[in-house]
Coordinates of C-alpha atoms in Angstrom, one line a residue:
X30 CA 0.0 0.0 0.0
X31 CA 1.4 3.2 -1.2
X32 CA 1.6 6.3 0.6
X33 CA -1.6 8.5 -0.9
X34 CA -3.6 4.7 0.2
X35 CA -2.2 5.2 3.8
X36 CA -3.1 8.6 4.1
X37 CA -6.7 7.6 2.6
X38 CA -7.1 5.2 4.9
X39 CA -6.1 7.3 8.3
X40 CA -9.0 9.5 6.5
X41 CA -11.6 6.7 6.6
X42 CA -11.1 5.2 9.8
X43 CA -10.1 8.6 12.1
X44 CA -13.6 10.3 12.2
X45 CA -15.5 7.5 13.8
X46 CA -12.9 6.6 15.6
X47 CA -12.7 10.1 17.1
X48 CA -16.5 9.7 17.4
X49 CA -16.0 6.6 19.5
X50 CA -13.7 8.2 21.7
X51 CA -16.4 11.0 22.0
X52 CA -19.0 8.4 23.0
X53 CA -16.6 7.3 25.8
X54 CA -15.4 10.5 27.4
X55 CA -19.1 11.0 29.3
X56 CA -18.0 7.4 31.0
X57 CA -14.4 7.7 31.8
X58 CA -13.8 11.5 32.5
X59 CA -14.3 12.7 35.7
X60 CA -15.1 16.2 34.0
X61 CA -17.9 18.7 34.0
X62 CA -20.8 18.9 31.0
X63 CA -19.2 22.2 29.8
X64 CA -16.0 20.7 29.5
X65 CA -17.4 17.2 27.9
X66 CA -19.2 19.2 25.3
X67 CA -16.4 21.4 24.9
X68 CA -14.1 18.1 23.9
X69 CA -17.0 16.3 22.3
X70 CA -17.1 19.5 19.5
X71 CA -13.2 19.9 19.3
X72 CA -13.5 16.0 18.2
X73 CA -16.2 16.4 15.8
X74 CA -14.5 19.2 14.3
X75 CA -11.2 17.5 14.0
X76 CA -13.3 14.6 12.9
X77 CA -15.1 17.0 9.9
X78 CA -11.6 18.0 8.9
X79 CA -10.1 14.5 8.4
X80 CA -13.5 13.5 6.6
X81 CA -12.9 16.6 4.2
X82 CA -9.2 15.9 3.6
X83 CA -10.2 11.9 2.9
X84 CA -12.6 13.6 0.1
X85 CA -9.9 15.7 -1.4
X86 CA -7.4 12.6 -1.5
X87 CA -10.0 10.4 -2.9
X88 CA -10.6 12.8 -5.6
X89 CA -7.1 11.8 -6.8
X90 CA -6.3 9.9 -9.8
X91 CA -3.7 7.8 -8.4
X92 CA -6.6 6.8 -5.3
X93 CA -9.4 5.6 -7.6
X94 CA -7.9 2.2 -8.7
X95 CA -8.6 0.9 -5.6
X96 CA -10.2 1.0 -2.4
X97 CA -7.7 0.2 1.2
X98 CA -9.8 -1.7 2.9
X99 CA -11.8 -3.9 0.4
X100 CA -13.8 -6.1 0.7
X101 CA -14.5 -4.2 4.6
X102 CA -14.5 -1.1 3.8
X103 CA -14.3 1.3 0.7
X104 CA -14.0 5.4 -0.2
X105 CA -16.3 6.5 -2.4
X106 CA -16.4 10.4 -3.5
X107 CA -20.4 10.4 -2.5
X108 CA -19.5 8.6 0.9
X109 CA -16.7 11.3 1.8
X110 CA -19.2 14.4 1.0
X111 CA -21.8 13.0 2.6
X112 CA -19.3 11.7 6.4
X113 CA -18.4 15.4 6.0
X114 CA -21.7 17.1 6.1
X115 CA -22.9 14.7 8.7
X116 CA -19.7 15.5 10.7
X117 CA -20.5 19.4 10.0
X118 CA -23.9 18.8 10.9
X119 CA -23.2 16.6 14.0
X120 CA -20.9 19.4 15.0
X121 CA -23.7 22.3 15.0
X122 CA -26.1 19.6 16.8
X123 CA -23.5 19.4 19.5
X124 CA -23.3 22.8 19.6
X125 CA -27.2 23.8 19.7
X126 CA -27.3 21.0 22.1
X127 CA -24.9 21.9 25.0
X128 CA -26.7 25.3 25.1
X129 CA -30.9 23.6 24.7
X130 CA -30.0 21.0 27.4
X131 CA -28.3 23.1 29.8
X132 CA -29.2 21.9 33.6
X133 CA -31.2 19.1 32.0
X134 CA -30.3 15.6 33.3
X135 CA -29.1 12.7 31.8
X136 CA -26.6 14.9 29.5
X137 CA -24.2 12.8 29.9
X138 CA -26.0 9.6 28.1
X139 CA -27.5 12.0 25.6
X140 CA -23.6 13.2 24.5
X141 CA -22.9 9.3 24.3
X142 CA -25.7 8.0 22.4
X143 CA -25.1 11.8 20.0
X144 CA -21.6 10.4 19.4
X145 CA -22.4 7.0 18.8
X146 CA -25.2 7.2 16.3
X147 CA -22.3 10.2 14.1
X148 CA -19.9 6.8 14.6
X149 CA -22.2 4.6 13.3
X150 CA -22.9 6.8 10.3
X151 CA -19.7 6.8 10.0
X152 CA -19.2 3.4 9.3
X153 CA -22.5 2.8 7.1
X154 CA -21.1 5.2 4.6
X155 CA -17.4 3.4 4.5
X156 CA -19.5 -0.1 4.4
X157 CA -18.7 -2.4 1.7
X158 CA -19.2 -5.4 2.9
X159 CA -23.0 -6.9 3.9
X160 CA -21.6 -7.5 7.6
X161 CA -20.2 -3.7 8.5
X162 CA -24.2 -2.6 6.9
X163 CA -25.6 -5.0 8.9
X164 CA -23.9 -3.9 12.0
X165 CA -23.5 0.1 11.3
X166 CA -27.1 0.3 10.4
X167 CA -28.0 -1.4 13.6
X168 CA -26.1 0.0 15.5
X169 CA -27.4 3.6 14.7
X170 CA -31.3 2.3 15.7
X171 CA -29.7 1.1 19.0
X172 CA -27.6 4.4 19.4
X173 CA -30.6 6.6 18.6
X174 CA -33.0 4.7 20.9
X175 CA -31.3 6.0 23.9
X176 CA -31.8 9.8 22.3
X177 CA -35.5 9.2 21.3
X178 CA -36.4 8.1 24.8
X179 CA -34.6 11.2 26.7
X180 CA -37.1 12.0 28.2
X181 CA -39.0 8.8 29.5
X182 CA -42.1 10.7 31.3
X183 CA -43.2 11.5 27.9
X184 CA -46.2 8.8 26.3
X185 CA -45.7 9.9 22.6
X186 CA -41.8 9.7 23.0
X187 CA -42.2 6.1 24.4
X188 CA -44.5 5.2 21.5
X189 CA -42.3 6.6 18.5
X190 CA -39.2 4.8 19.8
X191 CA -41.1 1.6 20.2
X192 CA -42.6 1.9 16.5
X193 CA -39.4 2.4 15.5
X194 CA -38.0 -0.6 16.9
X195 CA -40.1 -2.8 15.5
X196 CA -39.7 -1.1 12.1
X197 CA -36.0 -1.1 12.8
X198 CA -36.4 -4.7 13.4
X199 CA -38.2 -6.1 10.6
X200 CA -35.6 -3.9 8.6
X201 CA -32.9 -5.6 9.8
X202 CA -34.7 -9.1 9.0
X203 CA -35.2 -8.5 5.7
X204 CA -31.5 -7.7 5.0
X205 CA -29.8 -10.4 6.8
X206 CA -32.2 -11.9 4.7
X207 CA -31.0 -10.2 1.5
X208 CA -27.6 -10.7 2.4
X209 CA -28.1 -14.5 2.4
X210 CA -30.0 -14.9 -0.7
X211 CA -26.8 -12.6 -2.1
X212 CA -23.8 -14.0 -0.2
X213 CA -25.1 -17.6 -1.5
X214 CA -25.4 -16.8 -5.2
X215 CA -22.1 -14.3 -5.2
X216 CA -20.0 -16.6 -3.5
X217 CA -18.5 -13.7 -1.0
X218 CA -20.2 -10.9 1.1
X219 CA -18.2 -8.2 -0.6
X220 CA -20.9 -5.5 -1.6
X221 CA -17.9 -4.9 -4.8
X222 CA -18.2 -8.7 -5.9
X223 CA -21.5 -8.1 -5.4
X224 CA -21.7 -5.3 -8.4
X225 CA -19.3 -7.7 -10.5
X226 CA -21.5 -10.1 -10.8
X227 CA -24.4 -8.7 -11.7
X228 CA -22.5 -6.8 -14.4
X229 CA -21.3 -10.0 -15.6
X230 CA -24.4 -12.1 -15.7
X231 CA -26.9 -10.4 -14.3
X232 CA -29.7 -10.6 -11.3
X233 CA -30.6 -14.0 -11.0
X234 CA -34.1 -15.0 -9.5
X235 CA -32.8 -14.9 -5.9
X236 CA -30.5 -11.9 -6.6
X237 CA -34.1 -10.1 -7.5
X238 CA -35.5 -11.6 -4.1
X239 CA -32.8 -9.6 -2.5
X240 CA -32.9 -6.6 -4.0
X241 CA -37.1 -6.7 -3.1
X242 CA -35.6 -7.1 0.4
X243 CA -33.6 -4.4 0.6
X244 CA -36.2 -2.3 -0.7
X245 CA -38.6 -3.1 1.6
X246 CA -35.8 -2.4 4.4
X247 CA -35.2 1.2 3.1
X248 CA -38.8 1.7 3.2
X249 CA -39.2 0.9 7.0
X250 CA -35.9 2.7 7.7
X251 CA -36.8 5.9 6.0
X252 CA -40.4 6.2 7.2
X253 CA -42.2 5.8 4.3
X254 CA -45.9 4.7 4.4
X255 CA -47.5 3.1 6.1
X256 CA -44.8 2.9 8.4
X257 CA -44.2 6.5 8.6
X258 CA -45.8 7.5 12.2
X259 CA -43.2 7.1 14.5
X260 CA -41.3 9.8 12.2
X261 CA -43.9 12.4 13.2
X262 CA -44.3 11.3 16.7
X263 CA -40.5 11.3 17.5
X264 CA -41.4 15.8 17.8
X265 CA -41.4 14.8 21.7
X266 CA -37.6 14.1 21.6
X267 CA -35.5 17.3 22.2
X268 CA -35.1 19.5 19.2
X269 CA -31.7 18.8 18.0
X270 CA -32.5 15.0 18.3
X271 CA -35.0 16.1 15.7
X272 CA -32.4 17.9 13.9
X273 CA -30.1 14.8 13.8
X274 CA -33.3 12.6 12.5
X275 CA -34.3 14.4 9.9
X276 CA -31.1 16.0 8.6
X277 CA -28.9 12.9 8.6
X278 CA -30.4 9.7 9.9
X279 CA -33.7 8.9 7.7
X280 CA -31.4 10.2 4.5
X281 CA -29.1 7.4 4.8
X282 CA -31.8 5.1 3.2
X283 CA -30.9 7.0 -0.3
X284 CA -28.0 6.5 0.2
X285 CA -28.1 2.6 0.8
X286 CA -30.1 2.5 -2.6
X287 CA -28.1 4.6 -4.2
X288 CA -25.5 2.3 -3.5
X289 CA -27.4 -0.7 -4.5
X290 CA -28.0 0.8 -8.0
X291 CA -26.0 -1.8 -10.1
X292 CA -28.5 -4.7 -8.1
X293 CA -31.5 -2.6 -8.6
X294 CA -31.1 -1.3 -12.8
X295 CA -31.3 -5.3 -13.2
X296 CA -34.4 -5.9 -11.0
X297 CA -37.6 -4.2 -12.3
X298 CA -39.7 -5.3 -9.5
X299 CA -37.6 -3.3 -7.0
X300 CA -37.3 -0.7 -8.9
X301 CA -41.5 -0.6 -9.5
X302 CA -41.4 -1.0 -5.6
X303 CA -39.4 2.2 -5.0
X304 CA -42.1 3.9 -7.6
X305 CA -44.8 2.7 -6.2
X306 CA -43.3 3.7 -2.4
X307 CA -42.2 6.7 -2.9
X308 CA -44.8 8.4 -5.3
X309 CA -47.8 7.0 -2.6
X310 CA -45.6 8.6 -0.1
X311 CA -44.7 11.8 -1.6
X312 CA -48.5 12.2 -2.5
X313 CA -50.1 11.9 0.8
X314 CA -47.4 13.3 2.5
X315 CA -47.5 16.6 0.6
X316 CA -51.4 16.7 1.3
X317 CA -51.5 16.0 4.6
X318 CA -48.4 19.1 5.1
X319 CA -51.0 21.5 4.1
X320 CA -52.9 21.0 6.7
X321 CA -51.3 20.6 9.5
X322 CA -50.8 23.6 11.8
X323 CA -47.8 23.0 14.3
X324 CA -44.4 24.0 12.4
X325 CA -42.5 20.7 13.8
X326 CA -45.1 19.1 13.1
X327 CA -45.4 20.2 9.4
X328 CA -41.5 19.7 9.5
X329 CA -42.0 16.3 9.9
X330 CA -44.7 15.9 7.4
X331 CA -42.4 17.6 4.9
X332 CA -39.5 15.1 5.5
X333 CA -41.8 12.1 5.3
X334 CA -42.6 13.3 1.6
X335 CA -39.2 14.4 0.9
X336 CA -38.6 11.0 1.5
X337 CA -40.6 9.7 -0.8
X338 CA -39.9 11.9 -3.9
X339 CA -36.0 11.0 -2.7
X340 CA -37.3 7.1 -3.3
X341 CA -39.4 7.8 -5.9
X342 CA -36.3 9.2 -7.5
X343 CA -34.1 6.2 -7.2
X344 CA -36.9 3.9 -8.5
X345 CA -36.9 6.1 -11.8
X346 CA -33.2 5.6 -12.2
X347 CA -32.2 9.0 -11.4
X348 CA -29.3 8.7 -8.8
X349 CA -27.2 11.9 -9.6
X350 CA -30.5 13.6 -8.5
X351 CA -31.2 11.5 -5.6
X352 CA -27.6 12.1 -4.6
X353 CA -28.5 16.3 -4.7
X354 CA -31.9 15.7 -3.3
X355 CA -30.0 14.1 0.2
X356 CA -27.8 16.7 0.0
X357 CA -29.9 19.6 0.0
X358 CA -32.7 18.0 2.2
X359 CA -30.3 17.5 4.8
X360 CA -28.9 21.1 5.2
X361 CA -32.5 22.6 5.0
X362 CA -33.8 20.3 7.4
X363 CA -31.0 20.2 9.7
X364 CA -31.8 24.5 9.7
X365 CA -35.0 24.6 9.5
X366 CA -35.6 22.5 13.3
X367 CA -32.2 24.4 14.7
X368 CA -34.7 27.8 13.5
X369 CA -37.9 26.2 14.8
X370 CA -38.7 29.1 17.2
X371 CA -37.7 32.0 14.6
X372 CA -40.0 30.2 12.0
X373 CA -42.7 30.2 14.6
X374 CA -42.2 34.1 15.4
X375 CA -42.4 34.3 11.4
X376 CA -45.8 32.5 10.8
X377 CA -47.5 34.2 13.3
X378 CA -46.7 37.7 12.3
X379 CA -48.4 36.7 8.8
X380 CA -50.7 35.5 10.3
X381 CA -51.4 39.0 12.2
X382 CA -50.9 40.6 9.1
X383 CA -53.5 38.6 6.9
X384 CA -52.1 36.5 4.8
X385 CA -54.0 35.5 2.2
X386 CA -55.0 32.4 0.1
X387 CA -53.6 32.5 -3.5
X388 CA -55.5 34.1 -6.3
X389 CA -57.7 31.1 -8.2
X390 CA -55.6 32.7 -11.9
X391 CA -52.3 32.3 -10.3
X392 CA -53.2 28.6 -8.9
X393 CA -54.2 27.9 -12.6
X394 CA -51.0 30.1 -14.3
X395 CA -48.7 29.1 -12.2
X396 CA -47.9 25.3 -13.6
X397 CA -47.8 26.8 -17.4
X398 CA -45.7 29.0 -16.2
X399 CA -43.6 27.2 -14.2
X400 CA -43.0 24.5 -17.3
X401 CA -41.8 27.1 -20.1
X402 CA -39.6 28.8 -17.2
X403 CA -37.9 25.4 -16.9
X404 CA -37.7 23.9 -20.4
X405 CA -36.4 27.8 -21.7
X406 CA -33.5 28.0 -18.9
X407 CA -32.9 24.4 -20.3
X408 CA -32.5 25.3 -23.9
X409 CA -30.7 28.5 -22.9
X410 CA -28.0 25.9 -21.0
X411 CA -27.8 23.6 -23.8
X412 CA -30.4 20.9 -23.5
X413 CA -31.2 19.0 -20.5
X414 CA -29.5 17.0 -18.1
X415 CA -32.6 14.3 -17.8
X416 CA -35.6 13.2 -19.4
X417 CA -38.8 15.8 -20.7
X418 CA -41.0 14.3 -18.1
X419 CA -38.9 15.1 -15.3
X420 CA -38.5 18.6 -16.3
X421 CA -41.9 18.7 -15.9
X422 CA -42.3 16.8 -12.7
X423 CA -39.6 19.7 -11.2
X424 CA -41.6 22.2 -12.7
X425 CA -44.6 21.1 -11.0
X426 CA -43.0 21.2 -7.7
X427 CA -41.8 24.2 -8.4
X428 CA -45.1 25.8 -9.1
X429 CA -46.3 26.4 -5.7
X430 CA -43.8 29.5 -6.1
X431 CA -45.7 31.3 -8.3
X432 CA -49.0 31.3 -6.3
X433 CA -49.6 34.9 -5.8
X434 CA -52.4 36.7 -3.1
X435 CA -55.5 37.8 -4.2
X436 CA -56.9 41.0 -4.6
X437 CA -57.2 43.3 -1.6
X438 CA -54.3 44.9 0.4
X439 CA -51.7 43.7 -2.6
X440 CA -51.2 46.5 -5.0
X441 CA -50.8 45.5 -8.4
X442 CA -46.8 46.4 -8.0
X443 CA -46.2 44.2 -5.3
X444 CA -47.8 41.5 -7.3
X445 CA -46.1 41.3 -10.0
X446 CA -42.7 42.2 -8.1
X447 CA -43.6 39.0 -6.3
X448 CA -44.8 37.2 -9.4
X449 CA -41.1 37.9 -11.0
X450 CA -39.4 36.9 -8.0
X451 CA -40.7 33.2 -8.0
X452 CA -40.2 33.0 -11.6
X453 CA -36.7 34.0 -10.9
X454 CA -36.3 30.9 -8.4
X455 CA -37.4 29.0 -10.4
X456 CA -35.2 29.8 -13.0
X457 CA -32.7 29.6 -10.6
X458 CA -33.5 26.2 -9.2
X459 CA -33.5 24.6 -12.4
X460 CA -30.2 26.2 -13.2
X461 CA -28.6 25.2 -10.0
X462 CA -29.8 21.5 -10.6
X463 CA -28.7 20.9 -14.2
X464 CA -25.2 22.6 -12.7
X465 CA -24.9 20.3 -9.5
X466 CA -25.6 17.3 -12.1
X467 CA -22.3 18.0 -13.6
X468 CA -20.5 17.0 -10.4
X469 CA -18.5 14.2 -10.4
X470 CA -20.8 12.1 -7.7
X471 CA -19.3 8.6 -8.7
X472 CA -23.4 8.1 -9.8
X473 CA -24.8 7.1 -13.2
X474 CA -28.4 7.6 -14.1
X475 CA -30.4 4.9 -16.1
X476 CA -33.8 6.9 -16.4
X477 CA -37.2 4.7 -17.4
X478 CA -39.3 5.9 -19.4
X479 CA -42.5 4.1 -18.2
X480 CA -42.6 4.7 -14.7
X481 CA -41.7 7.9 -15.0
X482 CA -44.7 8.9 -16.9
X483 CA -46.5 7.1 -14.3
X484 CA -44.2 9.2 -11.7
X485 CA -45.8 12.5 -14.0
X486 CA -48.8 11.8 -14.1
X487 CA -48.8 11.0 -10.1
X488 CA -47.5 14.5 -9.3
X489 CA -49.7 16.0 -11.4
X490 CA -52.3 14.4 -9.5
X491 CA -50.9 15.4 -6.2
X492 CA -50.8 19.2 -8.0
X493 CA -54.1 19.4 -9.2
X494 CA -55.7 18.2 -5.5
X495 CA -53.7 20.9 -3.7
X496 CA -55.2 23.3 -6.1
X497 CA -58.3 22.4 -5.4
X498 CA -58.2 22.4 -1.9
X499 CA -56.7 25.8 -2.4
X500 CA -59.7 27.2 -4.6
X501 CA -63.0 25.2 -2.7
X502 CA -61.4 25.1 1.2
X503 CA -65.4 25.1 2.0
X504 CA -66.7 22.5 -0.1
X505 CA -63.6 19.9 0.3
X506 CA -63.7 20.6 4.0
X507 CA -64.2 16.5 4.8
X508 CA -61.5 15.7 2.5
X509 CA -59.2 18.0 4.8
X510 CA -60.3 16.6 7.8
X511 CA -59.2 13.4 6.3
X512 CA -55.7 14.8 5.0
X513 CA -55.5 16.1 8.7
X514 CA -55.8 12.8 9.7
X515 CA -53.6 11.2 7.5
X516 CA -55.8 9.7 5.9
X517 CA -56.1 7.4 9.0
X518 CA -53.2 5.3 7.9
X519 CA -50.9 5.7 11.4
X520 CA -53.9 5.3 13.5
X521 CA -54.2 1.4 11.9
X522 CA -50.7 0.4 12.0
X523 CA -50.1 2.0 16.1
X524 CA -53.3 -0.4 16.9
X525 CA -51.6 -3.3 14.9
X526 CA -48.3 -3.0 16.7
X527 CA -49.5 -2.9 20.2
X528 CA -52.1 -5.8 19.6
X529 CA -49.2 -8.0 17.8
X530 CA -46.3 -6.8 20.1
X531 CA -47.8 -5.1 23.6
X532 CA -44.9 -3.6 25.5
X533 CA -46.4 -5.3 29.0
X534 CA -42.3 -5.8 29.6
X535 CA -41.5 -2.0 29.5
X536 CA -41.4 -0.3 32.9
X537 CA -43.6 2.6 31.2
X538 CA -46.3 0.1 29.5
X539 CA -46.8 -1.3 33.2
X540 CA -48.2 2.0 34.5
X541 CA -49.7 2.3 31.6
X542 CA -48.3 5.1 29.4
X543 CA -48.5 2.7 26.1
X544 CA -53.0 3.2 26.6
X545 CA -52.0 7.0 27.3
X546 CA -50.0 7.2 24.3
X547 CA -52.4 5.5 22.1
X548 CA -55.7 7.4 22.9
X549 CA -53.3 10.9 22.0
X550 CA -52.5 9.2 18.9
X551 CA -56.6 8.8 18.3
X552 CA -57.5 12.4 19.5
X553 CA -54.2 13.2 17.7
X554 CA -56.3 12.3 14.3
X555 CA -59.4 14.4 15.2
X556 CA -59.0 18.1 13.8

């Protein structure tokens, strides 16, 4: 091993071992929380650092041959970014966390279980082998557990993390389970012998079971429906817990597929899985956002169909996109619940001011608009960087930025100021996503035609039933109450899990808090 491989692979293994060391300080320092939190950010900073340099030296020619630890461990340029904005990330968390728990107790297991689940990241992006996933991505339900449950008084909090650990569970089933079917046909657990193969002769019938498997384990990972309630019930965990959640942790199921894409471009029915996941998510998701009230709450919502436009992407073949999606999701999120209380102050002086509903022409201009802003910045750039009917499935989500107020205390001015302004972002969003295609992501995108018209013409659903909701509030006021509701889905699978797996052996379930936290999740469903 030369000496650029060396310095790669101090790179690779430093930041979770510096995490590690984090985790153990709170147990083997006899110092006080200011001082742990102190050393705990000083590590995650160092850690960040090494994480970035790891990316530069990757980027090399002379390190792209080969990986240093195959078939363990291996350095991808995707895998670098991403360990350094999770470090980044865990490093602001840290931060925000040492001044929102101040006085609290139990800090000390919080900073642990913190450090651990950044570790265990950590390791899930060097993984490249089915037995480091295996472990990492268990080890980061464990690690998270702990920071879910910090407050144990609290019913809800005691319900997410147990809906989550049967999710985790049946997760983790399915992909020792897909590692079997794999490791048998392969001959070897090495994820890279893996991607050999199929390149050589293809998914074979069990090599298409276990790519279903792994599907189905990203699914229940990344809280997509119908097992997507413990996501939004998990708001009774401290702030930057949420933070960490929805910023880095329920991302890392892109990631895994994006990963998996040579297994999955050679099994449709995956694939079709991930379509069928994802745009169901990403359609009820995006409904049910619009009517909920509580800004966390609404957070929440918005990652659960983030989530599902991030699958829906990898199920259409368009991992470079996916990639960005992660990317992006994870910085805005990981402000947006760091911000909570500013955005709080924000909505309610619009409120006080009287915002108003968007004009019924704008709701109907906006999508034509919105289309011809995004197909002419593409022709001005040189074509586009993916298919016709993804252009128009951005433009479409994009469209909502062109809704303007209707008439009253908006002068005309301010409403075409405003109407050039959102044309503007769009044209700006569409620009910044055919450039950020361009970066050399180690991804390759194998875009299908035929489910992603059925991806289009899903969205466009979704679009045309947030209109109307928009321009007859009155007259679909049921069909809100049933979006407020979630369409009733949690409320099902909560009464399933606790009649198929009660949690009679949890201290809390004994005095009852399980029946407390399940009538909240019923009056939880009532508008």
């Amino acid at each position: 091993m030369n000496l650029l491989h060396s310095a790669l692979a101090i790179c690779l293994v430093l930041p979770p071992g510096l995490m590690l060391l984090a985790a153990l300080l709170p147990h083997v320092a006899r110092l006080g929380m200011a001082r742990l939190w102190q050393g705990f950010i000083g590590l995650s900073i160092a850690g960040a650092c090494v994480a970035a340099v790891g990316v530069a030296l990757r980027g090399l020619p002379d390190a792209a041959s080969s990986t240093p630890f195959s078939p363990w461990l291996g350095a991808s340029v995707l895998g670098g970014l991403l360990a350094t904005l999770v470090q980044l990330l865990g490093t602001c968390i840290g931060a925000f966390s040492a001044r929102y728990l101040q006085g609290e107790s139990g800090q000390r297991r919080y900073l642990s279980a913190l450090a651990g689940v950044l570790a265990a990241v950590h390791v899930l992006l060097l993984a490249d082998h089915w037995t480091v996933l295996l472990a990492a991505w268990a080890a980061i339900g464990i690690a998270l557990q702990h920071l879910l449950c910090f407050y144990p008084d609290r019913p809800f909090a005691l319900l997410a993390a147990f809906k989550k650990r049967l999710a985790d569970r049946l997760a983790d089933a399915l992909l020792i389970a897909a590692a079997v079917l794999a490791w048998r046909e392969v001959g070897s657990g090495s994820l890279a012998d893996l991607w050999a193969h199929v390149g050589q002769v293809g998914a074979s019938p069990a090599l298409q079971v276990s790519a279903v498997c792994v599907v189905l384990a990203v699914v229940l990972r990344t809280a997509l429906l119908p097992a997507h309630g413990w996501l939004i019930q998990v708001m009774e965990a401290p702030t930057p817990v949420s933070a960490m959640l929805h910023a880095g942790v329920v991302n890392l199921g892109g990631y895994v597929l994006i990963r998996f894409a040579p297994l999955l471009e050679s099994a449709a029915p995956a694939r079709w899985l991930l379509v069928a996941f994802g745009l169901a998510t990403a359609v009820v998701a995006g409904l049910v956002m619009l009517t909920r009230i509580s800004i966390k709450v609404r957070l929440a919502w918005s990652t659960v169909a983030q989530m599902g436009f991030m699958v829906l992407e990898c199920g259409l073949g368009l991992y470079s996109l996916a990639a960005l999606h992660l990317v992006g999701h994870s910085l805005y999120k990981a402000h947006a619940f760091l911000s909570a209380s500013s955005v709080v102050q924000d909505t309610r002086l619009r409120e006080l001011q009287g915002e108003q509903p968007p004009a019924k022409s704008s709701l109907l201009a906006a999508p034509l608009l919105s289309v011809a802003m995004v197909l002419l910045v593409q022709a001005g750039l040189g074509g586009a960087a993916w298919p016709w009917w993804w252009s128009v499935i951005l433009a479409l989500a994009w469209a909502p930025l062109l809704w303007l107020p209707g008439a009253g205390r908006h002068s005309a001015p301010m409403v075409f100021s405003r109407a050039a302004v959102g044309l503007l972002m769009v044209a700006g969003l569409t620009a910044l996503a055919m450039g950020a295609h361009l970066l050399p992501l180690g991804t390759q995108d194998r875009p299908d035609t035929r489910s992603g018209i059925v991806a289009l013409l899903g969205m466009a659903c979704l679009h045309g039933l947030l209109v109307a909701v928009q321009m007859r509030p009155r007259a679909l006021a049921a069909w809100r109450r049933a979006c407020y509701a979630g369409l009733y889905i949690d409320e099902f699978y909560t009464r399933l899990a606790l009649r198929l797996w009660p949690t009679h052996w949890t201290p809390a379930a004994r005095n009852g808090a399980h029946r407390t936290a399940a009538r909240t999740v019923a009056m939880d469903a009532q508008p």
